[in-house]
Amino acid sequence: MAFTSKILNSLVIVIAGFIFVRGDGSAGFTQSKAAYYPNSFQQGNQYGACEYGAFGATLNGGDVSAASNLYRNGVGCGACYQVRCTNIKYCSTNGVTIVITDAGASDSTDFILSQHAFAGMGQTADAGTALLALGYVGIQYRRVPCNYPNKNMTFYIDKSSNFPYYFAFQIWYQDGDKDITAIQLCETINLTCKLLERSHGATWAVGSPPSGPLSIRMLLSSDNDYTDDTWLVSANTIPQNWTAGAIYDSGLQV
């Protein structure tokens, strides 16, 4: 009986351990570390590598971040991640959802968060202040869909553009969790298209763009190796006489 009791006790311990592993909500998360911009304002850095400017500092309420490997030479710009710290004394269960707007790493971190986002991982405002005092924490993260209620994807014509010789633009408010891997700029009357290149950060560009009203076709990455990537076409056109610094509504959401 004593031997049987020991076996049962061992099974309880193993089962309890299994329940703990399965029940801690860590499925789908990657373990890593995070720091924050020590000299930044509460919100993000408007000089980030994605080159969103002031828009990037205030995007997502200032819950933004630089990333190291996840930046992916600009492909990661605009991607959203759920990030939660692992210190049970201070950290909330859900953590914070951030948007990548910059590239950078510090002491083997995957993220350098804005101060607003870093403190937002805390259970309370006081816990957030305590996290800021630590400056560097263990985290779990996973990619999640971006969500911008009442916002369509928006095309910002970069100020480096020079009508009609050089066209450069960024996509703002990209919802969902897909990467844009290619872009075509198409003239809508004769259907003349040109393939754009990722110039730097979140900026796509092409020399000698098609003339006339323009439509943008975006290739979205698939979820797996068994389905093809999907082309998404803007519902609204960019006017023929587009101007640098202008913002145009795509008329669609992902």
PDB file of C-alpha atoms in Angstrom:
ATOM      1  CA  MET A   1       0.000   0.000   0.000  1.00  0.00           C
ATOM      2  CA  ALA A   2       2.844   2.389   0.827  1.00  0.00           C
ATOM      3  CA  PHE A   3       4.417   1.683  -2.572  1.00  0.00           C
ATOM      4  CA  THR A   4       1.080   2.269  -4.327  1.00  0.00           C
ATOM      5  CA  SER A   5       0.620   5.492  -2.387  1.00  0.00           C
ATOM      6  CA  LYS A   6       4.039   6.733  -3.537  1.00  0.00           C
ATOM      7  CA  ILE A   7       3.154   5.973  -7.152  1.00  0.00           C
ATOM      8  CA  LEU A   8      -0.144   7.842  -6.836  1.00  0.00           C
ATOM      9  CA  ASN A   9       1.612  10.805  -5.232  1.00  0.00           C
ATOM     10  CA  SER A  10       4.142  10.853  -8.052  1.00  0.00           C
ATOM     11  CA  LEU A  11       1.353  10.769 -10.633  1.00  0.00           C
ATOM     12  CA  VAL A  12      -0.368  13.677  -8.922  1.00  0.00           C
ATOM     13  CA  ILE A  13       2.864  15.675  -9.027  1.00  0.00           C
ATOM     14  CA  VAL A  14       3.414  14.868 -12.717  1.00  0.00           C
ATOM     15  CA  ILE A  15      -0.202  15.658 -13.605  1.00  0.00           C
ATOM     16  CA  ALA A  16      -0.092  18.864 -11.589  1.00  0.00           C
ATOM     17  CA  GLY A  17       3.077  19.852 -13.381  1.00  0.00           C
ATOM     18  CA  PHE A  18       1.479  19.077 -16.726  1.00  0.00           C
ATOM     19  CA  ILE A  19      -1.556  21.179 -15.860  1.00  0.00           C
ATOM     20  CA  PHE A  20       0.723  24.042 -14.847  1.00  0.00           C
ATOM     21  CA  VAL A  21       2.611  23.947 -18.115  1.00  0.00           C
ATOM     22  CA  ARG A  22      -0.565  23.762 -20.163  1.00  0.00           C
ATOM     23  CA  GLY A  23      -2.465  26.248 -18.029  1.00  0.00           C
ATOM     24  CA  ASP A  24       0.028  29.116 -17.800  1.00  0.00           C
ATOM     25  CA  GLY A  25      -1.079  30.529 -21.154  1.00  0.00           C
ATOM     26  CA  SER A  26       2.392  30.346 -22.703  1.00  0.00           C
ATOM     27  CA  ALA A  27       1.396  28.298 -25.763  1.00  0.00           C
ATOM     28  CA  GLY A  28       2.444  30.097 -28.929  1.00  0.00           C
ATOM     29  CA  PHE A  29       4.726  32.520 -27.100  1.00  0.00           C
ATOM     30  CA  THR A  30       8.491  32.900 -27.552  1.00  0.00           C
ATOM     31  CA  GLN A  31      10.739  33.589 -24.576  1.00  0.00           C
ATOM     32  CA  SER A  32      12.977  36.648 -24.808  1.00  0.00           C
ATOM     33  CA  LYS A  33      13.983  39.908 -23.120  1.00  0.00           C
ATOM     34  CA  ALA A  34      12.981  43.541 -23.520  1.00  0.00           C
ATOM     35  CA  ALA A  35      14.336  46.952 -22.586  1.00  0.00           C
ATOM     36  CA  TYR A  36      13.001  50.457 -23.257  1.00  0.00           C
ATOM     37  CA  TYR A  37      14.205  53.731 -24.712  1.00  0.00           C
ATOM     38  CA  PRO A  38      15.715  55.413 -21.611  1.00  0.00           C
ATOM     39  CA  ASN A  39      15.912  58.845 -23.206  1.00  0.00           C
ATOM     40  CA  SER A  40      12.632  58.789 -25.120  1.00  0.00           C
ATOM     41  CA  PHE A  41       9.387  60.477 -24.308  1.00  0.00           C
ATOM     42  CA  GLN A  42       6.519  58.379 -23.026  1.00  0.00           C
ATOM     43  CA  GLN A  43       5.618  57.506 -26.586  1.00  0.00           C
ATOM     44  CA  GLY A  44       7.768  56.215 -29.418  1.00  0.00           C
ATOM     45  CA  ASN A  45      10.754  57.465 -31.355  1.00  0.00           C
ATOM     46  CA  GLN A  46       9.865  59.566 -34.406  1.00  0.00           C
ATOM     47  CA  TYR A  47      13.330  58.901 -35.857  1.00  0.00           C
ATOM     48  CA  GLY A  48      12.871  55.125 -36.069  1.00  0.00           C
ATOM     49  CA  ALA A  49      14.317  53.001 -38.872  1.00  0.00           C
ATOM     50  CA  CYS A  50      10.861  52.415 -40.378  1.00  0.00           C
ATOM     51  CA  GLU A  51      10.879  56.198 -40.987  1.00  0.00           C
ATOM     52  CA  TYR A  52       7.271  56.740 -39.983  1.00  0.00           C
ATOM     53  CA  GLY A  53       8.225  60.103 -38.485  1.00  0.00           C
ATOM     54  CA  ALA A  54       5.810  61.706 -36.026  1.00  0.00           C
ATOM     55  CA  PHE A  55       3.144  59.188 -37.065  1.00  0.00           C
ATOM     56  CA  GLY A  56       5.335  56.368 -35.751  1.00  0.00           C
ATOM     57  CA  ALA A  57       5.746  58.044 -32.357  1.00  0.00           C
ATOM     58  CA  THR A  58       2.010  58.236 -31.695  1.00  0.00           C
ATOM     59  CA  LEU A  59       0.831  55.121 -33.550  1.00  0.00           C
ATOM     60  CA  ASN A  60      -1.146  52.667 -31.392  1.00  0.00           C
ATOM     61  CA  GLY A  61      -1.333  55.209 -28.589  1.00  0.00           C
ATOM     62  CA  GLY A  62       2.459  55.256 -28.326  1.00  0.00           C
ATOM     63  CA  ASP A  63       2.719  51.511 -27.662  1.00  0.00           C
ATOM     64  CA  VAL A  64       5.495  50.956 -30.197  1.00  0.00           C
ATOM     65  CA  SER A  65       8.877  49.269 -30.235  1.00  0.00           C
ATOM     66  CA  ALA A  66      12.183  48.775 -31.956  1.00  0.00           C
ATOM     67  CA  ALA A  67      12.972  45.178 -32.874  1.00  0.00           C
ATOM     68  CA  SER A  68      16.143  43.302 -33.702  1.00  0.00           C
ATOM     69  CA  ASN A  69      15.608  40.137 -35.782  1.00  0.00           C
ATOM     70  CA  LEU A  70      11.887  40.823 -36.132  1.00  0.00           C
ATOM     71  CA  TYR A  71      12.623  44.041 -38.037  1.00  0.00           C
ATOM     72  CA  ARG A  72      13.620  41.877 -41.040  1.00  0.00           C
ATOM     73  CA  ASN A  73      15.115  44.672 -43.140  1.00  0.00           C
ATOM     74  CA  GLY A  74      11.857  46.599 -42.989  1.00  0.00           C
ATOM     75  CA  VAL A  75       9.424  43.741 -43.666  1.00  0.00           C
ATOM     76  CA  GLY A  76       8.541  43.789 -39.966  1.00  0.00           C
ATOM     77  CA  CYS A  77       7.583  47.482 -39.965  1.00  0.00           C
ATOM     78  CA  GLY A  78       3.978  47.829 -38.841  1.00  0.00           C
ATOM     79  CA  ALA A  79       3.709  44.275 -37.464  1.00  0.00           C
ATOM     80  CA  CYS A  80       1.958  43.848 -34.105  1.00  0.00           C
ATOM     81  CA  TYR A  81       3.079  41.685 -31.186  1.00  0.00           C
ATOM     82  CA  GLN A  82       1.640  40.853 -27.813  1.00  0.00           C
ATOM     83  CA  VAL A  83       4.461  41.316 -25.308  1.00  0.00           C
ATOM     84  CA  ARG A  84       4.166  40.423 -21.637  1.00  0.00           C
ATOM     85  CA  CYS A  85       6.833  40.356 -18.974  1.00  0.00           C
ATOM     86  CA  THR A  86       7.336  37.345 -16.729  1.00  0.00           C
ATOM     87  CA  ASN A  87       7.929  38.899 -13.295  1.00  0.00           C
ATOM     88  CA  ILE A  88       4.792  37.731 -11.464  1.00  0.00           C
ATOM     89  CA  LYS A  89       5.188  40.439  -8.835  1.00  0.00           C
ATOM     90  CA  TYR A  90       4.670  43.276 -11.324  1.00  0.00           C
ATOM     91  CA  CYS A  91       3.524  41.904 -14.683  1.00  0.00           C
ATOM     92  CA  SER A  92      -0.020  41.558 -15.967  1.00  0.00           C
ATOM     93  CA  THR A  93      -1.254  38.452 -17.743  1.00  0.00           C
ATOM     94  CA  ASN A  94      -2.059  40.134 -21.052  1.00  0.00           C
ATOM     95  CA  GLY A  95       0.858  42.545 -21.233  1.00  0.00           C
ATOM     96  CA  VAL A  96       0.705  45.063 -24.071  1.00  0.00           C
ATOM     97  CA  THR A  97       0.242  45.002 -27.844  1.00  0.00           C
ATOM     98  CA  ILE A  98       2.989  46.915 -29.657  1.00  0.00           C
ATOM     99  CA  VAL A  99       3.711  47.947 -33.251  1.00  0.00           C
ATOM    100  CA  ILE A 100       7.227  47.726 -34.689  1.00  0.00           C
ATOM    101  CA  THR A 101       8.403  51.149 -35.865  1.00  0.00           C
ATOM    102  CA  ASP A 102      12.179  50.918 -35.453  1.00  0.00           C
ATOM    103  CA  ALA A 103      15.195  48.601 -35.524  1.00  0.00           C
ATOM    104  CA  GLY A 104      17.511  48.047 -32.582  1.00  0.00           C
ATOM    105  CA  ALA A 105      18.753  45.670 -29.923  1.00  0.00           C
ATOM    106  CA  SER A 106      20.176  46.009 -26.439  1.00  0.00           C
ATOM    107  CA  ASP A 107      21.826  43.194 -24.464  1.00  0.00           C
ATOM    108  CA  SER A 108      20.248  40.319 -26.469  1.00  0.00           C
ATOM    109  CA  THR A 109      16.745  41.783 -26.432  1.00  0.00           C
ATOM    110  CA  ASP A 110      14.162  41.252 -29.145  1.00  0.00           C
ATOM    111  CA  PHE A 111      12.352  44.498 -28.294  1.00  0.00           C
ATOM    112  CA  ILE A 112      13.211  48.005 -27.139  1.00  0.00           C
ATOM    113  CA  LEU A 113       9.825  49.342 -26.126  1.00  0.00           C
ATOM    114  CA  SER A 114       8.626  52.890 -25.705  1.00  0.00           C
ATOM    115  CA  GLN A 115       8.370  53.857 -22.054  1.00  0.00           C
ATOM    116  CA  HIS A 116       4.587  53.899 -22.407  1.00  0.00           C
ATOM    117  CA  ALA A 117       4.536  50.309 -23.664  1.00  0.00           C
ATOM    118  CA  PHE A 118       7.109  49.066 -21.146  1.00  0.00           C
ATOM    119  CA  ALA A 119       5.141  50.456 -18.203  1.00  0.00           C
ATOM    120  CA  GLY A 120       1.959  49.120 -19.798  1.00  0.00           C
ATOM    121  CA  MET A 121       3.079  45.555 -19.070  1.00  0.00           C
ATOM    122  CA  GLY A 122       2.553  46.224 -15.362  1.00  0.00           C
ATOM    123  CA  GLN A 123      -0.469  45.126 -13.367  1.00  0.00           C
ATOM    124  CA  THR A 124      -0.975  48.689 -12.130  1.00  0.00           C
ATOM    125  CA  ALA A 125       0.528  52.137 -12.681  1.00  0.00           C
ATOM    126  CA  ASP A 126       2.785  51.589  -9.657  1.00  0.00           C
ATOM    127  CA  ALA A 127       3.850  48.200 -11.037  1.00  0.00           C
ATOM    128  CA  GLY A 128       4.622  49.881 -14.354  1.00  0.00           C
ATOM    129  CA  THR A 129       6.830  52.388 -12.545  1.00  0.00           C
ATOM    130  CA  ALA A 130       8.621  49.505 -10.830  1.00  0.00           C
ATOM    131  CA  LEU A 131       9.225  47.856 -14.202  1.00  0.00           C
ATOM    132  CA  LEU A 132      10.743  51.066 -15.546  1.00  0.00           C
ATOM    133  CA  ALA A 133      13.081  51.080 -12.557  1.00  0.00           C
ATOM    134  CA  LEU A 134      14.230  47.572 -13.509  1.00  0.00           C
ATOM    135  CA  GLY A 135      14.855  48.709 -17.075  1.00  0.00           C
ATOM    136  CA  TYR A 136      15.306  45.204 -18.465  1.00  0.00           C
ATOM    137  CA  VAL A 137      12.933  42.243 -18.078  1.00  0.00           C
ATOM    138  CA  GLY A 138      12.251  38.733 -19.290  1.00  0.00           C
ATOM    139  CA  ILE A 139       9.274  38.540 -21.640  1.00  0.00           C
ATOM    140  CA  GLN A 140       7.096  36.286 -23.733  1.00  0.00           C
ATOM    141  CA  TYR A 141       5.858  37.470 -27.115  1.00  0.00           C
ATOM    142  CA  ARG A 142       3.787  36.358 -30.084  1.00  0.00           C
ATOM    143  CA  ARG A 143       2.570  37.980 -33.271  1.00  0.00           C
ATOM    144  CA  VAL A 144      -1.050  39.113 -33.209  1.00  0.00           C
ATOM    145  CA  PRO A 145      -3.316  40.888 -35.727  1.00  0.00           C
ATOM    146  CA  CYS A 146      -3.129  44.671 -35.765  1.00  0.00           C
ATOM    147  CA  ASN A 147      -6.481  46.331 -35.197  1.00  0.00           C
ATOM    148  CA  TYR A 148      -7.294  49.937 -36.060  1.00  0.00           C
ATOM    149  CA  PRO A 149     -11.041  50.472 -35.562  1.00  0.00           C
ATOM    150  CA  ASN A 150     -12.656  52.807 -38.089  1.00  0.00           C
ATOM    151  CA  LYS A 151      -9.376  53.105 -40.007  1.00  0.00           C
ATOM    152  CA  ASN A 152      -8.700  51.986 -43.560  1.00  0.00           C
ATOM    153  CA  MET A 153      -5.213  51.271 -44.797  1.00  0.00           C
ATOM    154  CA  THR A 154      -3.728  54.621 -45.779  1.00  0.00           C
ATOM    155  CA  PHE A 155      -1.122  55.569 -48.368  1.00  0.00           C
ATOM    156  CA  TYR A 156       1.314  58.280 -47.310  1.00  0.00           C
ATOM    157  CA  ILE A 157       3.280  59.743 -50.242  1.00  0.00           C
ATOM    158  CA  ASP A 158       6.799  60.172 -48.921  1.00  0.00           C
ATOM    159  CA  LYS A 159       8.270  63.665 -49.045  1.00  0.00           C
ATOM    160  CA  SER A 160      11.191  62.337 -51.095  1.00  0.00           C
ATOM    161  CA  SER A 161       8.725  61.804 -53.974  1.00  0.00           C
ATOM    162  CA  ASN A 162       9.085  64.053 -57.018  1.00  0.00           C
ATOM    163  CA  PHE A 163       6.093  64.191 -59.355  1.00  0.00           C
ATOM    164  CA  PRO A 164       6.099  62.771 -61.995  1.00  0.00           C
ATOM    165  CA  TYR A 165       9.606  61.268 -61.850  1.00  0.00           C
ATOM    166  CA  TYR A 166       9.870  59.417 -58.552  1.00  0.00           C
ATOM    167  CA  PHE A 167       7.120  57.845 -56.441  1.00  0.00           C
ATOM    168  CA  ALA A 168       7.735  56.669 -52.861  1.00  0.00           C
ATOM    169  CA  PHE A 169       5.096  55.827 -50.280  1.00  0.00           C
ATOM    170  CA  GLN A 170       4.312  54.050 -47.011  1.00  0.00           C
ATOM    171  CA  ILE A 171       1.296  52.043 -45.888  1.00  0.00           C
ATOM    172  CA  TRP A 172      -0.220  53.205 -42.615  1.00  0.00           C
ATOM    173  CA  TYR A 173      -2.801  51.405 -40.456  1.00  0.00           C
ATOM    174  CA  GLN A 174      -2.153  47.968 -41.944  1.00  0.00           C
ATOM    175  CA  ASP A 175      -4.431  45.693 -39.942  1.00  0.00           C
ATOM    176  CA  GLY A 176      -4.265  41.911 -39.721  1.00  0.00           C
ATOM    177  CA  ASP A 177      -1.173  39.763 -39.240  1.00  0.00           C
ATOM    178  CA  LYS A 178       0.164  39.312 -42.789  1.00  0.00           C
ATOM    179  CA  ASP A 179       3.380  40.661 -44.313  1.00  0.00           C
ATOM    180  CA  ILE A 180       3.319  42.679 -47.513  1.00  0.00           C
ATOM    181  CA  THR A 181       5.988  41.006 -49.618  1.00  0.00           C
ATOM    182  CA  ALA A 182       5.556  42.798 -52.963  1.00  0.00           C
ATOM    183  CA  ILE A 183       3.771  45.856 -54.388  1.00  0.00           C
ATOM    184  CA  GLN A 184       2.720  46.839 -57.897  1.00  0.00           C
ATOM    185  CA  LEU A 185       1.781  50.379 -58.890  1.00  0.00           C
ATOM    186  CA  CYS A 186      -0.777  50.273 -61.715  1.00  0.00           C
ATOM    187  CA  GLU A 187      -2.191  52.962 -63.976  1.00  0.00           C
ATOM    188  CA  THR A 188      -5.931  52.236 -64.013  1.00  0.00           C
ATOM    189  CA  ILE A 189      -6.816  53.245 -67.586  1.00  0.00           C
ATOM    190  CA  ASN A 190      -4.308  51.241 -69.648  1.00  0.00           C
ATOM    191  CA  LEU A 191      -3.451  48.834 -66.794  1.00  0.00           C
ATOM    192  CA  THR A 192       0.251  49.588 -67.018  1.00  0.00           C
ATOM    193  CA  CYS A 193       1.958  48.306 -63.859  1.00  0.00           C
ATOM    194  CA  LYS A 194       5.384  48.627 -62.313  1.00  0.00           C
ATOM    195  CA  LEU A 195       6.876  46.532 -59.526  1.00  0.00           C
ATOM    196  CA  LEU A 196       8.079  48.640 -56.606  1.00  0.00           C
ATOM    197  CA  GLU A 197      11.109  47.961 -54.427  1.00  0.00           C
ATOM    198  CA  ARG A 198      11.328  48.289 -50.674  1.00  0.00           C
ATOM    199  CA  SER A 199      13.554  51.343 -50.575  1.00  0.00           C
ATOM    200  CA  HIS A 200      14.182  51.544 -46.825  1.00  0.00           C
ATOM    201  CA  GLY A 201      12.190  50.824 -43.708  1.00  0.00           C
ATOM    202  CA  ALA A 202       8.480  50.933 -44.514  1.00  0.00           C
ATOM    203  CA  THR A 203       8.989  52.904 -47.742  1.00  0.00           C
ATOM    204  CA  TRP A 204       8.328  51.452 -51.213  1.00  0.00           C
ATOM    205  CA  ALA A 205       9.573  53.351 -54.266  1.00  0.00           C
ATOM    206  CA  VAL A 206       9.870  53.362 -58.049  1.00  0.00           C
ATOM    207  CA  GLY A 207      11.402  55.669 -60.638  1.00  0.00           C
ATOM    208  CA  SER A 208       9.364  56.811 -63.650  1.00  0.00           C
ATOM    209  CA  PRO A 209       6.007  55.705 -62.188  1.00  0.00           C
ATOM    210  CA  PRO A 210       3.026  55.111 -64.486  1.00  0.00           C
ATOM    211  CA  SER A 211       1.051  58.240 -65.331  1.00  0.00           C
ATOM    212  CA  GLY A 212      -2.655  58.641 -64.686  1.00  0.00           C
ATOM    213  CA  PRO A 213      -4.827  57.534 -61.755  1.00  0.00           C
ATOM    214  CA  LEU A 214      -2.953  54.885 -59.786  1.00  0.00           C
ATOM    215  CA  SER A 215      -4.035  51.688 -58.067  1.00  0.00           C
ATOM    216  CA  ILE A 216      -1.844  49.826 -55.591  1.00  0.00           C
ATOM    217  CA  ARG A 217      -1.685  46.018 -55.587  1.00  0.00           C
ATOM    218  CA  MET A 218      -0.195  44.393 -52.477  1.00  0.00           C
ATOM    219  CA  LEU A 219       0.950  40.787 -52.150  1.00  0.00           C
ATOM    220  CA  LEU A 220       0.096  39.432 -48.701  1.00  0.00           C
ATOM    221  CA  SER A 221       1.984  36.496 -47.210  1.00  0.00           C
ATOM    222  CA  SER A 222       0.074  33.256 -46.668  1.00  0.00           C
ATOM    223  CA  ASP A 223      -0.405  31.555 -43.312  1.00  0.00           C
ATOM    224  CA  ASN A 224       1.390  28.354 -44.310  1.00  0.00           C
ATOM    225  CA  ASP A 225       3.306  26.539 -47.044  1.00  0.00           C
ATOM    226  CA  TYR A 226       0.140  25.025 -48.524  1.00  0.00           C
ATOM    227  CA  THR A 227      -1.686  28.175 -49.641  1.00  0.00           C
ATOM    228  CA  ASP A 228      -0.626  30.832 -52.108  1.00  0.00           C
ATOM    229  CA  ASP A 229       0.077  34.440 -51.247  1.00  0.00           C
ATOM    230  CA  THR A 230      -2.859  36.770 -51.962  1.00  0.00           C
ATOM    231  CA  TRP A 231      -2.965  39.949 -54.028  1.00  0.00           C
ATOM    232  CA  LEU A 232      -4.997  42.756 -52.478  1.00  0.00           C
ATOM    233  CA  VAL A 233      -6.057  45.742 -54.623  1.00  0.00           C
ATOM    234  CA  SER A 234      -6.854  49.169 -53.210  1.00  0.00           C
ATOM    235  CA  ALA A 235     -10.503  50.145 -53.604  1.00  0.00           C
ATOM    236  CA  ASN A 236      -9.653  53.823 -54.099  1.00  0.00           C
ATOM    237  CA  THR A 237      -7.194  55.240 -56.606  1.00  0.00           C
ATOM    238  CA  ILE A 238      -4.405  57.728 -56.063  1.00  0.00           C
ATOM    239  CA  PRO A 239      -5.138  60.799 -58.208  1.00  0.00           C
ATOM    240  CA  GLN A 240      -3.165  61.430 -61.370  1.00  0.00           C
ATOM    241  CA  ASN A 241      -1.620  64.614 -60.003  1.00  0.00           C
ATOM    242  CA  TRP A 242      -0.463  63.134 -56.701  1.00  0.00           C
ATOM    243  CA  THR A 243       1.723  65.254 -54.448  1.00  0.00           C
ATOM    244  CA  ALA A 244       4.535  64.518 -52.010  1.00  0.00           C
ATOM    245  CA  GLY A 245       3.372  64.587 -48.394  1.00  0.00           C
ATOM    246  CA  ALA A 246      -0.246  63.782 -49.308  1.00  0.00           C
ATOM    247  CA  ILE A 247      -2.276  61.057 -47.581  1.00  0.00           C
ATOM    248  CA  TYR A 248      -4.782  58.926 -49.517  1.00  0.00           C
ATOM    249  CA  ASP A 249      -7.365  56.489 -48.156  1.00  0.00           C
ATOM    250  CA  SER A 250      -7.110  53.022 -49.751  1.00  0.00           C
ATOM    251  CA  GLY A 251     -10.770  52.300 -49.068  1.00  0.00           C
ATOM    252  CA  LEU A 252     -10.026  48.854 -47.674  1.00  0.00           C
ATOM    253  CA  GLN A 253      -8.983  46.891 -44.629  1.00  0.00           C
ATOM    254  CA  VAL A 254      -7.199  43.541 -44.573  1.00  0.00           C
TER     255      VAL A 254
END
